[in-house]
Coordinates of C-alpha atoms and ligand atoms in Angstrom, one line a residue:
M1 CA 2.7 -3.7 -44.1
S2 CA 2.5 -7.5 -44.0
T3 CA -0.8 -9.5 -44.0
A4 CA -2.2 -9.8 -40.5
Q5 CA -1.5 -13.1 -38.8
Q6 CA -4.7 -14.4 -37.2
F7 CA -4.8 -15.9 -33.7
D8 CA -7.5 -16.5 -31.0
A9 CA -5.6 -14.4 -28.5
L10 CA -2.6 -12.1 -28.4
I11 CA -0.6 -11.4 -25.3
V12 CA 1.8 -8.5 -25.2
G13 CA 4.8 -9.2 -22.9
A14 CA 6.5 -12.4 -21.9
G15 CA 7.2 -11.6 -18.2
V16 CA 5.8 -13.6 -15.4
S17 CA 2.2 -12.7 -16.3
G18 CA 2.6 -13.2 -20.0
V19 CA 4.1 -16.7 -19.7
Y20 CA 1.4 -17.8 -17.3
A21 CA -1.4 -16.3 -19.5
L22 CA 0.0 -18.2 -22.5
Y23 CA 0.0 -21.4 -20.5
R24 CA -3.6 -21.0 -19.3
L25 CA -5.1 -19.8 -22.6
R26 CA -3.2 -22.3 -24.7
D27 CA -3.1 -25.4 -22.5
K28 CA -6.3 -25.0 -20.5
L29 CA -8.6 -23.2 -23.0
G30 CA -7.1 -24.7 -26.1
L31 CA -6.7 -21.3 -27.8
N32 CA -4.3 -20.5 -30.6
V33 CA -2.2 -17.9 -28.8
Q34 CA 0.7 -15.6 -29.8
V35 CA 2.9 -13.7 -27.3
L36 CA 4.7 -10.7 -28.6
E37 CA 7.8 -9.7 -26.5
A38 CA 10.2 -6.8 -27.0
G39 CA 13.2 -8.5 -25.4
D40 CA 15.0 -11.5 -26.8
G41 CA 14.0 -13.7 -23.8
V42 CA 11.3 -14.2 -21.2
G43 CA 11.3 -12.7 -17.8
G44 CA 10.0 -9.1 -18.2
T45 CA 11.2 -7.1 -15.2
W46 CA 13.8 -9.8 -14.4
Y47 CA 15.0 -9.8 -18.0
W48 CA 15.6 -6.0 -18.1
N49 CA 16.7 -5.1 -14.6
R50 CA 20.2 -6.7 -14.5
Y51 CA 21.9 -4.0 -12.3
P52 CA 24.3 -5.2 -9.7
G53 CA 22.6 -6.2 -6.5
C54 CA 19.2 -6.6 -8.1
R55 CA 17.1 -8.9 -5.9
C56 CA 13.5 -9.4 -5.0
D57 CA 12.2 -8.0 -1.7
V58 CA 9.7 -10.8 -1.3
E59 CA 11.0 -14.1 0.1
S60 CA 11.8 -16.6 -2.7
L61 CA 9.6 -19.3 -1.3
E62 CA 6.7 -16.9 -1.7
Y63 CA 7.8 -15.1 -4.9
S64 CA 7.1 -18.0 -7.3
F65 CA 4.2 -19.5 -9.3
G66 CA 1.6 -21.4 -7.3
F67 CA -0.3 -23.0 -10.2
D68 CA 1.7 -26.2 -10.4
P69 CA 2.5 -28.3 -7.3
E70 CA 5.3 -30.2 -9.1
L71 CA 6.9 -27.0 -10.2
E72 CA 7.0 -25.6 -6.7
Q73 CA 8.4 -28.9 -5.3
E74 CA 11.1 -29.3 -7.8
W75 CA 12.5 -25.8 -7.7
S76 CA 15.0 -24.9 -5.0
W77 CA 16.0 -21.4 -4.1
P78 CA 19.6 -20.9 -2.9
E79 CA 18.8 -17.9 -0.7
R80 CA 16.1 -16.4 1.4
Y81 CA 15.5 -13.7 -1.3
G82 CA 16.0 -14.6 -4.9
N83 CA 18.4 -12.4 -6.9
Q84 CA 17.9 -11.4 -10.5
P85 CA 19.8 -14.2 -12.2
E86 CA 18.1 -16.8 -10.1
I87 CA 14.6 -15.4 -10.8
L88 CA 15.4 -15.1 -14.5
D89 CA 16.6 -18.7 -14.5
Y90 CA 13.3 -19.7 -12.8
V91 CA 11.1 -17.9 -15.4
N92 CA 13.2 -19.6 -18.2
H93 CA 12.7 -22.9 -16.5
V94 CA 8.9 -22.4 -16.5
A95 CA 9.0 -21.4 -20.2
D96 CA 10.9 -24.6 -21.0
R97 CA 9.0 -26.9 -18.7
F98 CA 5.7 -26.0 -20.2
D99 CA 7.0 -25.7 -23.8
L100 CA 6.0 -22.0 -24.0
R101 CA 8.7 -20.5 -26.3
R102 CA 7.1 -21.9 -29.5
N103 CA 4.3 -19.4 -29.1
I104 CA 6.4 -16.4 -28.2
Q105 CA 7.8 -14.1 -30.9
F106 CA 10.8 -12.3 -29.3
E107 CA 12.3 -8.9 -30.4
T108 CA 8.9 -7.7 -31.3
R109 CA 7.7 -4.4 -29.9
V110 CA 4.0 -3.6 -30.2
N111 CA 3.4 0.1 -31.1
H112 CA -0.3 0.1 -31.9
A113 CA -3.3 -1.8 -30.8
T114 CA -6.7 -1.1 -32.4
Y115 CA -10.0 -2.8 -31.7
D116 CA -12.7 -2.8 -34.5
R117 CA -16.2 -2.9 -33.0
K118 CA -17.6 -4.2 -36.3
T119 CA -15.4 -7.3 -36.5
N120 CA -14.7 -7.7 -32.8
L121 CA -11.0 -8.0 -33.6
W122 CA -7.9 -6.5 -32.1
T123 CA -5.1 -5.6 -34.6
L124 CA -1.7 -5.2 -33.1
E125 CA 1.1 -3.5 -35.1
T126 CA 4.7 -3.9 -34.3
E127 CA 7.7 -1.6 -34.7
A128 CA 8.9 -3.7 -37.6
G129 CA 5.5 -3.3 -39.4
E130 CA 4.1 -6.8 -38.7
T131 CA 0.4 -7.1 -37.9
F132 CA -1.4 -9.6 -35.7
C133 CA -5.2 -10.0 -35.3
A134 CA -7.2 -11.7 -32.6
P135 CA -10.5 -11.2 -30.7
I136 CA -8.7 -11.2 -27.4
C137 CA -5.8 -9.0 -26.4
I138 CA -4.0 -9.4 -23.1
M139 CA -1.7 -6.6 -22.0
A140 CA 0.9 -8.3 -19.8
T141 CA 3.1 -5.2 -20.1
G142 CA 4.2 -4.8 -16.5
N143 CA 4.0 -2.0 -14.1
L144 CA 7.6 -0.9 -14.0
S145 CA 8.7 -1.5 -17.5
I146 CA 9.2 2.0 -19.0
P147 CA 12.5 3.3 -17.5
R148 CA 12.7 7.0 -17.1
V149 CA 15.7 9.3 -17.2
P150 CA 15.0 12.8 -16.1
D151 CA 15.0 15.4 -18.8
F152 CA 18.3 17.0 -17.6
P153 CA 19.7 19.7 -19.8
G154 CA 22.9 18.5 -21.5
L155 CA 22.1 14.8 -21.2
D156 CA 23.7 14.1 -24.6
D157 CA 26.7 16.2 -23.8
F158 CA 28.2 13.9 -21.2
Q159 CA 31.1 12.1 -22.7
G160 CA 31.4 9.2 -20.2
E161 CA 29.3 6.1 -19.9
T162 CA 25.6 6.3 -18.8
Y163 CA 23.4 3.5 -17.6
H164 CA 19.8 3.1 -16.4
T165 CA 19.2 0.4 -13.8
G166 CA 16.2 -0.8 -15.7
L167 CA 18.1 -1.2 -19.0
W168 CA 21.3 -2.7 -17.7
P169 CA 23.8 -4.2 -20.3
H170 CA 23.5 -8.0 -20.4
E171 CA 27.2 -8.4 -20.3
G172 CA 27.4 -6.4 -17.0
V173 CA 29.5 -3.4 -16.2
D174 CA 32.9 -3.2 -14.4
F175 CA 33.3 0.1 -12.5
T176 CA 36.8 -0.8 -11.3
G177 CA 39.0 2.3 -11.1
K178 CA 36.1 4.6 -12.2
R179 CA 34.6 7.7 -10.8
V180 CA 30.9 6.9 -10.7
A181 CA 27.7 8.8 -9.9
V182 CA 24.4 7.2 -9.0
I183 CA 21.3 9.4 -9.2
G184 CA 18.4 8.0 -7.3
T185 CA 17.9 6.2 -4.0
G186 CA 14.8 4.1 -4.5
S187 CA 15.1 0.3 -4.5
S188 CA 17.3 0.1 -7.6
G189 CA 19.7 2.7 -6.3
V190 CA 19.9 1.2 -2.8
Q191 CA 20.5 -2.3 -4.0
S192 CA 23.2 -1.3 -6.5
I193 CA 25.1 1.3 -4.5
P194 CA 26.9 -1.1 -2.1
I195 CA 28.1 -3.2 -5.1
I196 CA 29.1 -0.3 -7.2
A197 CA 30.9 1.2 -4.2
S198 CA 32.9 -2.0 -3.9
Q199 CA 34.3 -1.6 -7.4
A200 CA 34.5 2.1 -8.1
E201 CA 37.4 4.4 -7.3
T202 CA 34.9 7.0 -6.0
L203 CA 31.1 6.8 -5.8
T204 CA 28.9 9.9 -5.4
V205 CA 25.3 9.4 -4.7
F206 CA 22.8 12.1 -5.6
Q207 CA 19.8 11.7 -3.3
R208 CA 16.7 13.8 -3.7
T209 CA 14.5 11.8 -1.2
A210 CA 15.9 9.7 1.6
N211 CA 14.0 6.4 1.8
Y212 CA 13.1 4.1 4.6
I213 CA 15.4 1.1 4.3
L214 CA 15.2 -2.0 6.4
P215 CA 17.6 -4.9 6.6
A216 CA 16.8 -7.8 4.2
A217 CA 18.6 -10.2 6.6
N218 CA 19.3 -12.2 3.5
G219 CA 21.3 -15.5 3.7
P220 CA 21.4 -19.0 2.5
M221 CA 18.1 -20.8 2.4
N222 CA 17.4 -22.6 5.7
R223 CA 16.6 -26.1 4.3
E224 CA 14.4 -26.9 7.3
I225 CA 12.2 -23.9 6.7
E226 CA 12.2 -24.8 3.0
A227 CA 11.1 -28.4 3.7
Q228 CA 8.3 -27.1 6.1
H229 CA 7.2 -24.6 3.5
K230 CA 7.1 -27.1 0.7
A231 CA 5.2 -29.6 2.9
T232 CA 2.4 -27.0 3.3
Y233 CA 2.6 -25.1 0.0
R234 CA -1.0 -25.8 -1.0
E235 CA -2.4 -24.4 2.3
R236 CA 0.0 -21.5 2.2
R237 CA -0.8 -20.4 -1.3
K238 CA -4.5 -20.6 -0.6
A239 CA -4.1 -18.6 2.7
A240 CA -2.0 -16.0 0.9
Y241 CA -5.1 -14.8 -1.0
D242 CA -6.8 -14.1 2.2
T243 CA -4.1 -11.7 3.4
P244 CA -3.7 -7.9 2.7
F245 CA -0.4 -8.3 0.8
G246 CA -0.9 -11.8 -0.7
I247 CA 1.7 -13.3 1.6
A248 CA 0.8 -15.9 4.2
G249 CA 2.5 -16.4 7.5
Y250 CA 2.2 -12.9 9.0
P251 CA -0.7 -12.8 11.5
P252 CA -2.5 -9.5 11.3
P253 CA -1.5 -7.2 14.1
E254 CA -4.3 -6.3 16.6
K255 CA -2.7 -3.5 18.6
S256 CA -2.1 0.2 17.8
A257 CA 1.4 1.5 18.1
L258 CA 0.0 4.1 20.4
E259 CA -1.3 1.6 22.9
A260 CA 2.2 0.2 23.5
T261 CA 4.8 1.8 25.9
P262 CA 7.9 3.2 24.3
A263 CA 9.9 0.3 25.7
E264 CA 7.5 -2.3 24.3
R265 CA 7.6 -0.6 20.9
N266 CA 11.3 -0.4 20.7
A267 CA 11.6 -4.1 21.7
L268 CA 9.2 -5.1 19.0
Y269 CA 10.7 -2.8 16.3
E270 CA 14.1 -4.2 17.2
Q271 CA 12.8 -7.8 16.9
K272 CA 11.4 -6.9 13.4
W273 CA 14.6 -5.1 12.4
Q274 CA 16.6 -8.3 13.3
E275 CA 14.1 -10.6 11.5
G276 CA 14.4 -8.5 8.3
G277 CA 11.7 -7.8 5.7
S278 CA 9.2 -5.1 5.2
I279 CA 5.9 -6.9 5.8
S280 CA 7.1 -8.1 9.2
F281 CA 8.0 -4.6 10.1
L282 CA 4.8 -2.9 8.9
Y283 CA 2.9 -5.6 10.7
A284 CA 4.4 -4.6 14.1
Y285 CA 1.2 -2.6 14.8
N286 CA -2.2 -2.3 13.0
D287 CA -2.1 1.5 12.4
L288 CA 1.4 2.2 10.9
L289 CA -0.1 2.9 7.5
T290 CA -3.2 4.8 8.7
N291 CA -2.2 7.0 11.7
D292 CA 0.7 9.4 11.4
D293 CA 1.4 9.5 15.1
A294 CA 1.7 5.7 15.1
N295 CA 3.9 5.9 12.0
K296 CA 6.1 8.4 13.7
T297 CA 7.1 5.9 16.3
A298 CA 8.4 3.6 13.6
R299 CA 10.1 6.4 11.8
E300 CA 12.0 7.5 14.9
F301 CA 13.2 4.0 15.5
V302 CA 14.6 3.8 12.0
H303 CA 16.2 7.2 12.3
D304 CA 18.0 6.1 15.4
K305 CA 19.2 3.0 13.6
I306 CA 20.6 5.2 10.8
R307 CA 22.4 7.4 13.3
A308 CA 23.9 4.4 14.9
I309 CA 25.2 2.8 11.7
V310 CA 26.4 5.9 9.8
K311 CA 29.5 7.3 11.5
D312 CA 29.4 10.8 10.1
Q313 CA 26.3 12.4 11.7
T314 CA 25.9 15.0 9.0
I315 CA 25.6 12.2 6.5
A316 CA 23.3 10.2 8.9
E317 CA 20.9 13.1 9.1
M318 CA 20.8 13.4 5.3
L319 CA 19.9 9.7 5.1
C320 CA 17.0 10.1 7.6
P321 CA 13.8 10.4 5.6
N322 CA 11.8 13.4 6.7
D323 CA 9.2 14.1 4.0
H324 CA 6.9 11.2 4.0
P325 CA 5.4 8.6 6.4
M326 CA 7.3 5.3 6.5
G327 CA 5.9 2.8 4.1
T328 CA 4.1 5.3 1.9
K329 CA 6.9 5.0 -0.6
R330 CA 7.9 1.4 -1.3
L331 CA 10.1 0.3 1.6
V332 CA 13.5 -0.9 0.5
L333 CA 15.4 -3.9 1.8
D334 CA 19.1 -3.5 1.9
T335 CA 22.3 -5.4 2.4
G336 CA 25.0 -3.0 3.7
Y337 CA 23.5 0.2 2.3
Y338 CA 24.0 2.5 5.3
E339 CA 27.4 1.0 6.0
T340 CA 28.5 2.0 2.5
Y341 CA 28.5 5.6 3.6
N342 CA 31.2 4.9 6.1
K343 CA 33.6 4.3 3.3
Q344 CA 36.0 7.1 2.5
H345 CA 35.5 7.0 -1.2
V346 CA 31.6 7.2 -1.0
H347 CA 30.0 10.7 -1.0
L348 CA 26.4 11.8 -0.6
V349 CA 25.0 14.9 -2.3
N350 CA 21.7 16.4 -1.2
A351 CA 20.0 16.9 -4.5
R352 CA 16.8 18.2 -2.8
Q353 CA 18.6 21.1 -1.2
T354 CA 20.7 21.7 -4.4
P355 CA 19.0 20.1 -7.3
I356 CA 20.9 18.8 -10.3
A357 CA 20.9 21.5 -13.0
G358 CA 22.1 19.3 -15.8
L359 CA 24.9 17.2 -17.3
T360 CA 28.1 18.6 -18.6
P361 CA 30.6 16.9 -21.0
K362 CA 32.6 15.8 -17.9
G363 CA 29.9 15.2 -15.3
I364 CA 27.1 16.8 -13.3
R365 CA 26.4 20.4 -12.4
L366 CA 24.2 21.5 -9.5
E367 CA 22.0 24.5 -9.5
D368 CA 24.5 26.3 -7.2
G369 CA 27.1 25.9 -9.9
T370 CA 29.1 23.1 -8.2
E371 CA 30.5 20.7 -10.8
Y372 CA 31.5 17.1 -10.4
E373 CA 33.5 15.0 -12.9
F374 CA 32.6 11.3 -13.5
D375 CA 33.6 8.5 -15.8
A376 CA 30.1 6.9 -15.5
I377 CA 26.7 8.0 -14.4
V378 CA 24.0 5.5 -13.3
F379 CA 20.4 6.6 -13.5
A380 CA 18.5 4.8 -10.8
T381 CA 15.7 7.2 -11.5
G382 CA 12.8 4.8 -11.8
F383 CA 9.9 4.2 -14.2
D384 CA 6.8 5.7 -15.7
A385 CA 5.0 3.3 -13.5
M386 CA 1.6 1.5 -13.9
T387 CA 0.3 3.5 -16.9
G388 CA 3.6 4.0 -18.8
A389 CA 3.7 0.7 -20.7
L390 CA 0.0 0.9 -21.7
K391 CA 0.4 4.5 -22.9
E392 CA 3.5 3.6 -24.9
I393 CA 1.2 1.5 -27.1
D394 CA -1.3 3.6 -29.0
I395 CA -4.4 1.8 -27.8
R396 CA -7.6 2.6 -29.7
S397 CA -11.0 1.3 -30.3
V398 CA -12.9 2.2 -33.5
D399 CA -16.5 2.0 -34.4
S400 CA -16.5 2.0 -38.2
D401 CA -20.3 2.4 -38.3
S402 CA -20.4 5.6 -36.2
G403 CA -16.9 6.7 -37.0
D404 CA -16.2 7.0 -33.2
V405 CA -12.6 6.5 -32.2
R406 CA -11.5 6.1 -28.5
S407 CA -7.9 6.4 -27.3
L408 CA -6.9 4.9 -24.0
T409 CA -4.3 7.7 -23.5
E410 CA -7.0 10.3 -24.0
D411 CA -9.5 8.5 -21.8
W412 CA -6.8 8.4 -19.1
H413 CA -5.6 12.0 -19.4
A414 CA -6.7 12.7 -15.8
G415 CA -5.5 9.3 -14.5
P416 CA -6.3 5.7 -15.2
Y417 CA -9.9 4.5 -15.2
T418 CA -10.4 0.8 -14.9
M419 CA -12.8 -1.7 -13.6
L420 CA -10.9 -3.8 -11.0
G421 CA -7.6 -3.0 -12.8
I422 CA -8.5 -5.6 -15.3
M423 CA -10.4 -3.8 -18.1
S424 CA -11.2 -0.3 -19.2
A425 CA -14.6 0.8 -20.6
G426 CA -14.6 1.3 -24.4
F427 CA -11.9 -1.3 -25.0
P428 CA -13.7 -4.7 -25.3
N429 CA -11.7 -7.9 -24.8
M430 CA -8.6 -6.0 -23.8
F431 CA -7.5 -7.4 -20.4
M432 CA -4.7 -5.9 -18.3
I433 CA -2.7 -8.0 -15.9
T434 CA -2.3 -6.1 -12.5
G435 CA -3.4 -2.9 -14.1
P436 CA -4.0 0.4 -12.1
G437 CA -6.9 -0.1 -9.7
S438 CA -5.7 -3.6 -8.7
P439 CA -3.6 -4.5 -5.7
G440 CA -0.7 -5.8 -8.0
V441 CA 2.2 -3.6 -7.0
K442 CA 1.1 -3.6 -3.4
S443 CA 1.1 -7.4 -3.2
Q444 CA 3.2 -10.5 -4.0
M445 CA 3.2 -9.8 -7.7
I446 CA 3.3 -13.4 -9.0
L447 CA 0.2 -14.2 -6.9
S448 CA -1.6 -11.2 -8.3
C449 CA -0.6 -12.0 -11.9
E450 CA -1.9 -15.6 -11.5
Q451 CA -5.1 -14.2 -9.9
H452 CA -5.8 -12.0 -12.9
V453 CA -4.9 -14.6 -15.5
D454 CA -7.2 -17.1 -13.7
W455 CA -10.0 -14.6 -13.6
I456 CA -9.6 -13.9 -17.3
T457 CA -9.5 -17.6 -18.1
D458 CA -12.8 -18.1 -16.2
C459 CA -14.3 -15.1 -17.9
L460 CA -13.4 -16.5 -21.4
T461 CA -14.8 -19.8 -20.4
Y462 CA -18.0 -18.1 -19.3
M463 CA -18.2 -16.2 -22.7
R464 CA -17.7 -19.5 -24.5
E465 CA -20.4 -21.2 -22.6
H466 CA -22.9 -18.3 -22.9
G467 CA -22.2 -17.4 -26.6
K468 CA -20.6 -14.0 -26.0
A469 CA -18.1 -12.5 -28.4
A470 CA -16.9 -9.5 -26.3
I471 CA -16.9 -8.1 -22.8
E472 CA -16.2 -4.7 -21.4
P473 CA -17.0 -2.9 -18.2
T474 CA -19.8 -0.3 -18.0
E475 CA -18.8 3.3 -17.6
Q476 CA -20.7 3.4 -14.3
S477 CA -19.0 0.3 -12.7
Q478 CA -15.6 1.6 -13.9
H479 CA -16.4 5.1 -12.3
D480 CA -17.6 3.5 -9.1
W481 CA -14.5 1.2 -8.8
T482 CA -12.1 4.1 -9.6
M483 CA -13.7 6.2 -6.9
H484 CA -13.6 3.3 -4.5
V485 CA -9.8 2.9 -5.1
K486 CA -9.3 6.6 -4.3
E487 CA -11.5 6.5 -1.2
V488 CA -9.7 3.5 0.2
A489 CA -6.3 5.2 -0.4
D490 CA -7.5 8.3 1.2
Q491 CA -8.2 6.4 4.4
T492 CA -4.5 5.6 4.6
L493 CA -1.2 7.6 4.7
Y494 CA -0.2 6.5 1.2
P495 CA -1.3 9.7 -0.7
K496 CA 0.9 11.8 1.6
A497 CA 4.0 10.7 -0.3
A498 CA 5.1 12.0 -3.7
S499 CA 5.6 8.4 -4.9
W500 CA 5.4 6.7 -8.2
Y501 CA 2.2 5.1 -6.9
M502 CA 0.8 8.7 -7.3
G503 CA 2.5 9.4 -10.6
A504 CA 4.6 12.0 -8.8
N505 CA 7.9 11.0 -10.2
I506 CA 6.9 12.0 -13.8
P507 CA 6.6 15.7 -14.5
G508 CA 3.1 16.5 -15.8
K509 CA 1.6 13.1 -14.9
P510 CA -1.7 13.3 -13.1
R511 CA -1.4 12.9 -9.4
V512 CA -3.7 10.0 -8.8
F513 CA -3.1 7.2 -6.3
M514 CA -3.2 4.2 -8.7
P515 CA -2.9 0.9 -6.8
Y516 CA -5.9 -0.6 -4.8
V517 CA -4.7 -0.7 -1.2
G518 CA -7.8 -2.3 0.3
G519 CA -5.9 -5.6 0.5
V520 CA -5.6 -8.7 -1.7
N521 CA -8.2 -10.4 0.6
R522 CA -10.9 -7.7 0.0
Y523 CA -10.0 -7.5 -3.7
K524 CA -10.4 -11.3 -4.0
A525 CA -13.8 -11.2 -2.5
K526 CA -14.8 -8.4 -4.9
I527 CA -13.6 -10.0 -8.1
E528 CA -15.1 -13.4 -7.2
A529 CA -18.5 -11.8 -6.5
V530 CA -18.4 -10.0 -9.8
A531 CA -17.8 -13.3 -11.6
A532 CA -20.3 -15.2 -9.5
N533 CA -23.0 -12.6 -10.4
G534 CA -22.5 -13.2 -14.2
Y535 CA -19.8 -10.5 -14.5
E536 CA -21.8 -7.8 -12.8
G537 CA -20.7 -4.4 -13.9
F538 CA -19.7 -5.6 -17.4
T539 CA -21.6 -5.8 -20.6
F540 CA -21.3 -8.5 -23.3
T541 CA -21.7 -8.5 -27.1
P542 CA -23.4 -11.7 -28.2
A543 CA -21.5 -13.8 -30.7
K544 CA -23.0 -13.8 -34.2
E545 CA -21.3 -17.0 -34.9
P546 CA -18.8 -18.9 -32.7
S547 CA -15.9 -16.4 -32.5
L548 CA -12.3 -17.6 -32.5
A549 CA -12.2 -17.2 -28.8
L550 CA -15.2 -19.4 -28.4
A551 CA -14.1 -22.1 -30.8
G552 CA -11.3 -23.6 -28.8
D553 CA -11.3 -27.4 -28.5
D554 CA -11.3 -27.7 -24.7
Ligands
LIG601 O1 12.7 3.8 -8.8 P1 12.1 4.8 -7.8 P2 13.5 2.4 -8.5 N1 17.0 14.3 -9.5 O2 11.1 5.6 -8.5 C1 15.2 9.8 -7.9 C2 10.5 -1.9 -7.8 N2 11.8 -2.5 -7.5 O3 13.9 1.8 -9.8 O4 12.1 10.0 -4.6 C3 17.4 13.5 -8.4 O5 11.7 4.1 -6.5 C4 14.0 9.7 -7.1 O6 13.9 10.7 -6.2 P3 12.4 11.1 -5.6 C5 9.9 -1.3 -6.5 O7 8.6 -1.5 -6.4 C6 11.8 -3.5 -6.7 O8 14.5 2.5 -7.5 O9 11.5 11.2 -6.7 N3 16.8 12.3 -8.2 C7 14.2 8.3 -6.4 O10 15.1 8.4 -5.4 C8 10.4 0.1 -6.6 O11 9.6 1.0 -5.7 C9 12.9 -4.1 -6.3 O12 12.6 12.4 -4.9 C10 15.8 11.9 -9.0 C11 14.9 7.5 -7.6 O13 15.4 8.5 -8.5 C12 10.2 0.4 -8.0 O14 10.6 -0.8 -8.7 C13 14.1 -3.6 -6.8 C14 15.4 12.7 -10.1 C15 13.9 6.7 -8.3 O15 13.4 5.7 -7.4 C16 11.0 1.5 -8.6 O16 12.3 1.5 -8.0 C17 14.1 -2.5 -7.7 C18 16.0 13.9 -10.3 N4 15.6 14.7 -11.3 C19 12.9 -2.0 -8.0 N5 14.4 12.0 -10.7 C20 12.8 -5.2 -5.4 O17 13.6 -5.3 -4.5 C21 14.2 10.8 -10.0 N6 15.1 10.8 -8.9 C22 11.7 -6.1 -5.6

């Protein structure tokens, strides 16, 4: 093993949160920072997910960094929703504009992270055997970064091509003339299916759970709207933090769906359907995510839409979701998804009724013995969400005096325990960006990434000013926050769905609702109060001498 390279702070991951953390810690705190990134470029999610049709479901004017007014004025998005190549270009632009690449080591996968309580140092070991040391470790590892292929028997027997949407080949894939299967109908499946169908000779979709899918109503950017948005960016960014989803411009609904007449409801749902977008639709009424009867009115509207678009009514019924309230799994925005099933060469298989038994050398076999032959199989089967990337790294803290060793994976065996989704007790100076217990995945992600990085920057400044070497949450505050996250979720319909928010897509994963769904606005108030009260709920280790983190030149 090589001699450890010393830094003030290490950041794992060069996605949106990692590049911003590098900028803040290096350029604002003056720290000597090293980012370690598994890919050979920046972008994280947008680097890996290159499947056809990949696009953000938050509007491009919102889904961007808010930390630099010049950056937001100079960048122009071509469409209402950014697609993967455009968003990746944008993150690359940010990396170049702020000269960030010189502190990022690419093609470097971190396998182990160990904190030594005696030295107050984190040591990170990479797959290639390099070691890096620093008092501060930021896990900017993403929430949907560990792609998952179900453990189907015969996976290795299939002789055709296989792809996972989250690990798509950089050179792209041409399905022209091929018999293709797509397994999975979450966002990735729904976005890629219309494009794959336009190339393939035949496309067979294996659907286990039908999802609620709304029109994106994507199109070229309206330059007037862009100009208005850019003229008010400062106010909008600020206002976004005071909204439940971290997106401004959607006045909170005041009325229950059950107070409206059926005709009023249909008119409003129709207006939202035409507008496109998920927040607009969920904001039709104030109880769509808390009252099942209210939710049912929205479900029925969408079912009728599906029946009207899809010509074959047997297929239409299969596409009508019937096992979870609308919005409790991530809503998907589509462009031509339902229409795709009107094409003669596109087939839908009900993999709930007849589950996939396994792969064969030629294709897929169902449990009833039906066999299908394919040239290519696309796994749109999702991710080990929220905790997966953290558990992939063997994260430990060691007390060499007492001999105690703590493992994050063991601490989280029954589900993640965090304080605010930012830190976990027993792992000092390890910060997570949008970790479990924060609103991250239920918000405009870039805003939440910036919020956490800014909070961490303020926290490190506080430590510098108050002579503290290390910070970690108390067991009690972490317990209280984790219980609060659960209580808030239990007041909604979210836990009724077997979603990746619940860990339900991974066999054996604890069923715990992981995101904080109390809203970005309430979360902001909480984290600001914690900081204002001297990081209430956290304990500090005093610095024996100015530690590296405290010795920056800012
Ligand atoms: O993954 P998913 P995804 N047999 O977990 C099915 C974000 N994202 O990559 O629902 C048959 O949602 C599984 O079925 P079921 C976004 O937050 C955003 O699509 O478990 N099927 C499901 O249909 C999103 O929520 C965008 O019953 C099996 C599918 O595979 C998150 O990423 C774009 C199966 C997995 O769906 C994940 O989306 C893309 C089996 N054995 C992604 N195992 C934007 O637009 C699994 N499935 C921003």
